[in-house]
């Protein structure tokens, strides 16, 4: 059958089938199984009301169970069996094999880098864009443009940025804008300002911010009196403090590197083949896409801040920076957490960008692409499923947090 | 939004405006580059950056005079002469008046392409001579009648900005490429539409039950939906592919529709429930009092009122299924490649023809165009949906 026709038939069957199911199952319930007439009318109506919600829910529960819940358990099982031995149970052998694979550790390391950089940068840019565009007349137009990459596929974005990163041989006209800009640098004073001093300033600023966060996280735990937070809270705070402390160190090392490193001025660079840097060039693609999302949500949150709190701060003589960091930020902190976690999940699942741009070469592998490699290229379902379980494990804290919040909210 | 700073207010406004202009430019530049490139010829793309295409460009070309023949050789004073215009002879301009390029230097050998200035006469040996003017007019003289192919002339010329629709014609309508993009376009459409419509209805019924019906286990179900919202679909690939193979669906449209339906449901239920909970209680209670059944309430009251939320989800699901690569790779595209979708086609082009930017750029834009159209025309639904889905 022609696929288009098949599609049309499927729509008709799908939609018609759903409607028919809901309509006739309700009739069946009310007229045949528990008729609302006769001697037991009252009791029957009550019974029917008890069953009806499940009629409404049945198709959804079936689909969710089959397509999302069942695969979780099936994947756990697959990760403990070996396909080449007739699906025999092999315990943790697949995990052990994965642990011995340097590509896995590379993917995990890159994923961690992505997890830190992309949500932070997207949220920061989104906050900046939201704060700035809300103050100007053509702000909604600017928002549309920054939001636009959301509609572009990861693959489309990969093509767009492949052109940005394109490199031509030395001596010919560059057609990738990054190399065209790069060739403008020649080691003179402007190169020093932009390539050495500017990165150092930015990195030191981030390091300062992180150091401040370390203090914020650690302070309540270190307090000697009774107001110390509970055990779980303390653990979360201390691990957050440790992670940010590592970030401070990384930023300082980066700053040192920016001062002392040597740059290959005047030579066009194959950006996507330079290890470590190329991961950042891939991250830029996702940051470019996700910033619009962060901006839209944070802009709504910023608008929701009561005017009075800001007016009071102005009267008290606060400057714009103080207003932003001391008045606005605390009020939108829960929204920032939501944006952050949402982008984190997107990052954990990132596949298309890496698949289309480098396919994991030049040390850019990430977990999702590693998993795809194992499942469909190496045909190793055991290790592939084990990698999928690692992704699931990384998602789990967010899952628990979301469920916890949703339940708290419903009460 | 007034954050104080009574003094220096206008300078602050300037700073804000300039920062936003920079930010917008930064965000628009990459897409603009690809978009503009899709209207340039392969030569243009590979010889200069897209940002230069707005201005007249210096371009090196190898052109040929008209092929000598009985109709264009004239005998003047015992010398055989061919005259004409290089750009017309190459088909780059319809006639002399349409020539827009200006030659700044030219030559007759590939090692010396800027040997002569416009108006100079070059000696080609054996008494043959050629004169080329700045607008491409040439006079080629010889003591013997010329034969063979036209004389080669290397030119350096400033050409005005020039854009073409040929790439789109080539990608979409050329029979050699039809198999690729045009077909993939319809395949993508075939995947997208049922995968958008079917989950909406299933989710709407479930969302209604979760929002307005009272039954034990409701809170647990809502929590489960919230949890499933973040389960990575990577986990589902192998178990479901195996399931599809076992029940005989295999790889194909049916499988990909089912998969997209399953993966889209948590968000659909979550969005719709959040919206439906906010609907006024009175309307529903009144309808109940008037003896309406739940089915009637749902179809006649809830569905029409939930239209904005339905639209939001529909847009999400449309964008997600249209832009998807992974689900199509796993559940749809078999070894025959008949059911390939646009994203897969583009990845393939990236691998095999990574240098053919005119085809890549155009193909990418064909696939980006539809989501962008949806995005710009229905942006407010998208924003509303995002806010309902994320801000708690």
Coordinates of C-alpha atoms in Angstrom, one line a residue, chain B residues 54-391:
Chain B
X54 CA 26.2 40.5 -0.4
X55 CA 29.0 42.5 -1.9
X56 CA 30.5 42.5 -5.4
X57 CA 33.2 39.8 -5.5
X58 CA 36.5 39.2 -7.1
X59 CA 36.2 35.9 -8.9
X60 CA 38.7 33.9 -11.0
X61 CA 37.1 32.1 -13.8
X62 CA 38.2 30.1 -16.8
X63 CA 36.1 31.2 -19.8
X64 CA 36.2 30.2 -23.4
X65 CA 35.4 32.1 -26.6
X66 CA 32.7 30.8 -28.9
X67 CA 33.6 27.6 -30.7
X68 CA 35.0 28.5 -34.2
X69 CA 32.5 27.7 -36.9
X70 CA 31.4 28.8 -40.4
X71 CA 28.9 31.2 -39.0
X72 CA 31.1 33.2 -36.7
X73 CA 34.4 33.5 -38.5
X74 CA 34.6 36.7 -40.5
X75 CA 37.4 37.5 -42.9
X76 CA 38.5 41.1 -42.5
X77 CA 41.5 42.4 -44.5
X78 CA 42.8 38.9 -45.0
X79 CA 42.7 38.1 -41.3
X80 CA 40.2 35.7 -39.9
X81 CA 38.4 37.1 -36.9
X82 CA 36.0 35.9 -34.3
X83 CA 34.4 38.4 -32.0
X84 CA 31.9 38.2 -29.2
X85 CA 31.6 38.4 -25.5
X86 CA 33.2 35.9 -23.1
X87 CA 30.3 35.9 -20.6
X88 CA 27.7 35.6 -23.3
X89 CA 29.7 32.8 -24.9
X90 CA 29.7 30.9 -21.5
X91 CA 26.0 31.5 -21.1
X92 CA 26.6 33.6 -17.9
X93 CA 24.7 36.5 -19.5
X94 CA 22.0 36.6 -22.0
X95 CA 23.5 39.4 -24.2
X96 CA 26.1 42.1 -24.0
X97 CA 23.8 44.4 -22.2
X98 CA 23.2 41.9 -19.4
X99 CA 26.9 41.5 -18.6
X100 CA 27.4 42.7 -15.1
X101 CA 31.0 41.5 -14.4
X102 CA 34.0 43.8 -14.8
X103 CA 37.3 42.2 -15.8
X104 CA 40.2 43.6 -13.9
X105 CA 42.9 41.3 -15.3
X106 CA 43.1 38.4 -17.6
X107 CA 45.6 35.9 -19.1
X108 CA 45.8 33.1 -21.5
X109 CA 47.8 30.6 -19.5
X110 CA 46.8 29.0 -16.2
X111 CA 50.2 30.0 -14.6
X112 CA 49.7 33.6 -15.5
X113 CA 46.1 34.5 -15.1
X114 CA 46.6 38.2 -14.6
X115 CA 49.2 38.8 -17.3
X116 CA 47.1 41.4 -19.2
X117 CA 45.0 44.4 -18.4
X118 CA 41.6 44.9 -20.1
X119 CA 42.1 46.3 -23.6
X120 CA 45.5 44.6 -24.0
X121 CA 46.2 42.3 -26.9
X122 CA 47.8 38.9 -26.2
X123 CA 49.9 37.0 -28.6
X124 CA 48.8 33.4 -28.9
X125 CA 51.6 32.3 -31.3
X126 CA 51.4 31.4 -35.0
X127 CA 50.2 35.0 -35.6
X128 CA 47.0 34.5 -33.5
X129 CA 46.0 37.3 -31.3
X130 CA 43.3 38.0 -28.8
X131 CA 42.1 41.2 -27.3
X132 CA 39.8 41.3 -24.2
X133 CA 37.9 44.3 -23.0
X134 CA 36.8 45.0 -19.4
X135 CA 33.2 43.9 -20.1
X136 CA 34.3 40.6 -21.7
X137 CA 34.2 41.6 -25.3
X138 CA 36.9 39.9 -27.3
X139 CA 38.4 39.9 -30.7
X140 CA 40.3 36.8 -31.7
X141 CA 42.3 37.1 -34.9
X142 CA 44.3 34.6 -36.9
X143 CA 46.0 34.4 -40.3
X144 CA 44.4 30.9 -40.8
X145 CA 40.7 30.1 -40.1
X146 CA 40.4 29.1 -36.5
X147 CA 39.4 25.6 -35.6
X148 CA 38.9 23.3 -32.7
X149 CA 37.5 24.5 -29.4
X150 CA 37.2 28.1 -28.3
X151 CA 40.2 29.9 -27.0
X152 CA 40.7 29.7 -23.2
X153 CA 40.8 32.9 -21.3
X154 CA 41.5 33.2 -17.6
X155 CA 39.8 36.2 -16.1
X156 CA 39.7 38.0 -12.8
X157 CA 36.5 39.8 -12.6
X158 CA 34.3 41.7 -10.1
X159 CA 30.9 40.1 -10.2
X160 CA 27.8 41.6 -8.6
X161 CA 26.0 39.6 -5.9
X162 CA 24.2 36.8 -7.6
X163 CA 21.7 34.3 -6.1
X164 CA 20.1 31.3 -7.7
X165 CA 17.2 29.0 -7.1
X166 CA 18.9 26.2 -9.0
X167 CA 19.9 24.3 -5.8
X168 CA 16.3 24.0 -4.8
X169 CA 15.3 23.0 -8.3
X170 CA 18.0 20.4 -8.3
X171 CA 17.3 19.0 -4.9
X172 CA 13.5 18.9 -5.1
X173 CA 12.7 18.3 -8.8
X174 CA 15.8 16.9 -10.6
X175 CA 14.8 13.3 -11.4
X176 CA 18.3 12.1 -10.3
X177 CA 17.8 13.6 -6.8
X178 CA 14.1 13.0 -6.5
X179 CA 14.7 9.7 -4.9
X180 CA 16.5 11.6 -2.2
X181 CA 15.0 14.7 -0.7
X182 CA 11.6 14.9 -2.3
X183 CA 10.8 11.4 -1.3
X184 CA 12.2 11.8 2.1
X185 CA 10.1 14.9 2.5
X186 CA 6.9 12.9 2.0
X187 CA 8.1 10.0 4.1
X188 CA 8.7 12.5 7.0
X189 CA 5.3 13.9 6.5
X190 CA 3.9 10.3 6.5
X191 CA 5.6 9.6 9.8
X192 CA 4.7 12.9 11.4
X193 CA 1.0 13.4 10.9
X194 CA -0.4 10.1 12.4
X195 CA 2.3 10.3 15.1
X196 CA 1.0 13.7 16.1
X197 CA -2.7 13.1 16.0
X198 CA -3.0 9.6 17.6
X199 CA -1.4 10.4 21.0
X200 CA -3.5 13.5 21.5
X201 CA -6.8 11.6 21.7
X202 CA -5.5 8.8 24.0
X203 CA -3.8 11.4 26.2
X204 CA -6.8 13.6 26.4
X205 CA -9.0 10.9 27.8
X206 CA -6.4 9.9 30.3
X207 CA -5.8 13.5 31.3
X208 CA -9.5 14.0 31.9
X209 CA -9.6 11.0 34.2
X210 CA -6.6 12.1 36.1
X211 CA -7.9 15.7 36.4
X212 CA -11.6 15.3 37.1
X213 CA -12.4 11.7 38.1
X214 CA -11.9 10.4 41.6
X215 CA -10.5 6.9 42.0
X216 CA -8.0 5.2 44.2
X217 CA -4.4 5.3 42.8
X218 CA -4.9 8.5 41.0
X219 CA -2.0 10.3 42.7
X220 CA 0.2 7.3 42.1
X221 CA -0.6 7.3 38.4
X222 CA 0.2 11.0 38.1
X223 CA 3.5 10.5 39.8
X224 CA 4.2 7.6 37.4
X225 CA 3.5 9.9 34.4
X226 CA 5.8 12.6 35.9
X227 CA 8.5 9.9 36.3
X228 CA 8.1 8.5 32.8
X229 CA 8.4 12.0 31.5
X230 CA 12.2 11.8 31.9
X231 CA 12.8 8.1 31.1
X232 CA 15.4 8.2 28.3
X233 CA 13.9 6.6 25.2
X234 CA 17.3 5.0 24.6
X235 CA 16.2 2.3 27.0
X236 CA 13.3 1.4 24.8
X237 CA 15.2 0.8 21.6
X238 CA 16.2 -2.8 21.8
X239 CA 13.3 -4.2 23.8
X240 CA 10.7 -2.6 21.6
X241 CA 12.5 -3.5 18.3
X242 CA 12.5 -7.0 19.5
X243 CA 8.8 -6.8 20.4
X244 CA 8.0 -5.3 17.0
X245 CA 9.9 -8.1 15.3
X246 CA 8.2 -10.8 17.4
X247 CA 4.6 -9.5 16.7
X248 CA 5.3 -9.1 13.0
X249 CA 5.4 -5.3 12.7
X250 CA 9.1 -5.2 12.0
X251 CA 10.6 -2.0 10.8
X252 CA 8.1 0.3 9.2
X253 CA 5.6 3.1 9.5
X254 CA 3.3 1.3 11.9
X255 CA 6.2 0.7 14.3
X256 CA 7.4 4.2 14.2
X257 CA 3.9 5.6 14.7
X258 CA 3.4 3.4 17.7
X259 CA 6.8 4.3 19.1
X260 CA 6.2 8.0 18.7
X261 CA 2.8 7.6 20.3
X262 CA 4.3 5.8 23.3
X263 CA 7.1 8.3 23.7
X264 CA 4.9 11.3 23.4
X265 CA 2.2 10.2 25.8
X266 CA 3.8 11.3 29.1
X267 CA 4.3 14.9 28.0
X268 CA 0.8 14.9 26.4
X269 CA -0.9 13.6 29.5
X270 CA 1.1 15.9 31.8
X271 CA 0.4 19.0 29.8
X272 CA -3.3 18.3 29.2
X273 CA -3.9 17.3 32.8
X274 CA -2.3 20.5 34.1
X275 CA -4.5 22.4 31.8
X276 CA -7.7 20.6 32.5
X277 CA -7.3 20.8 36.3
X278 CA -7.4 24.6 35.8
X279 CA -10.7 24.6 34.0
X280 CA -13.6 26.0 36.1
X281 CA -15.2 23.4 38.4
X282 CA -18.7 25.0 38.1
X283 CA -19.1 24.1 34.5
X284 CA -18.3 20.5 35.1
X285 CA -20.4 20.2 38.2
X286 CA -23.3 21.8 36.5
X287 CA -23.1 19.5 33.6
X288 CA -23.0 16.5 36.0
X289 CA -26.1 17.8 37.9
X290 CA -27.9 18.2 34.5
X291 CA -27.3 14.5 34.0
X292 CA -24.4 14.5 31.5
X293 CA -22.3 11.4 31.5
X294 CA -18.5 11.7 31.7
X295 CA -18.2 10.9 28.1
X296 CA -20.5 13.7 27.1
X297 CA -18.7 16.2 29.5
X298 CA -15.4 15.2 28.0
X299 CA -16.5 15.5 24.3
X300 CA -18.8 18.5 24.6
X301 CA -17.1 20.6 27.3
X302 CA -13.5 19.6 28.1
X303 CA -12.2 19.0 24.6
X304 CA -13.4 22.4 23.2
X305 CA -12.1 24.2 26.2
X306 CA -8.7 22.5 26.1
X307 CA -8.1 23.6 22.6
X308 CA -5.0 25.7 23.5
X309 CA -3.3 22.9 25.4
X310 CA -4.1 20.5 22.6
X311 CA -2.6 22.9 20.1
X312 CA 0.5 23.3 22.3
X313 CA 1.1 19.6 22.5
X314 CA 0.4 19.1 18.8
X315 CA 3.1 21.6 18.0
X316 CA 5.6 19.9 20.4
X317 CA 4.9 16.5 19.0
X318 CA 5.0 17.7 15.4
X319 CA 8.4 19.4 15.9
X320 CA 9.8 16.4 17.8
X321 CA 8.6 13.8 15.3
X322 CA 9.6 15.9 12.3
X323 CA 13.1 16.6 13.7
X324 CA 13.6 13.1 15.1
X325 CA 16.5 10.9 13.9
X326 CA 17.0 8.2 16.5
X327 CA 13.5 6.7 16.5
X328 CA 13.3 6.7 12.7
X329 CA 16.8 5.0 12.5
X330 CA 15.7 2.3 14.8
X331 CA 12.1 1.6 14.1
X332 CA 11.5 2.8 10.5
X333 CA 14.4 2.7 8.1
X334 CA 15.1 -0.8 6.9
X335 CA 17.9 -1.9 4.7
X336 CA 16.0 -1.1 1.5
X337 CA 16.1 2.6 2.4
X338 CA 12.7 3.2 0.8
X339 CA 11.3 4.7 4.0
X340 CA 14.2 7.1 4.7
X341 CA 13.3 10.4 6.4
X342 CA 14.9 13.8 5.8
X343 CA 17.1 13.8 8.9
X344 CA 18.6 10.5 7.9
X345 CA 19.1 11.7 4.4
X346 CA 21.0 14.8 5.6
X347 CA 23.2 12.8 7.9
X348 CA 24.0 10.6 4.9
X349 CA 24.8 13.6 2.8
X350 CA 27.1 14.9 5.6
X351 CA 29.0 11.6 5.4
X352 CA 29.3 11.0 1.7
X353 CA 29.1 14.5 0.2
X354 CA 30.4 16.6 3.1
X355 CA 32.0 19.1 0.7
X356 CA 28.9 19.6 -1.5
X357 CA 27.6 22.5 0.5
X358 CA 25.1 23.6 -2.1
X359 CA 23.3 20.3 -1.8
X360 CA 23.7 20.0 1.9
X361 CA 22.6 23.6 2.6
X362 CA 19.6 23.2 0.4
X363 CA 18.5 19.9 1.8
X364 CA 18.9 21.1 5.3
X365 CA 16.8 24.1 4.6
X366 CA 14.1 22.0 2.9
X367 CA 13.8 20.0 6.2
X368 CA 14.1 23.1 8.4
X369 CA 11.5 25.2 6.5
X370 CA 8.4 23.4 7.7
X371 CA 9.2 23.5 11.4
X372 CA 10.2 27.1 11.1
X373 CA 6.9 27.9 9.4
X374 CA 5.0 26.1 12.2
X375 CA 7.2 27.9 14.8
X376 CA 6.7 31.4 13.5
X377 CA 2.9 31.0 12.9
X378 CA 2.1 29.2 16.1
X379 CA 4.7 30.5 18.5
X380 CA 2.3 31.7 21.2
X381 CA 0.9 28.1 21.6
X382 CA 4.4 26.8 21.8
X383 CA 5.4 29.3 24.5
X384 CA 2.2 28.6 26.4
X385 CA 2.8 24.9 26.3
X386 CA 6.4 25.3 27.5
X387 CA 5.3 27.3 30.4
X388 CA 2.6 24.8 31.4
X389 CA 5.0 22.0 31.0
X390 CA 7.9 23.4 33.0
X391 CA 7.0 26.0 35.5

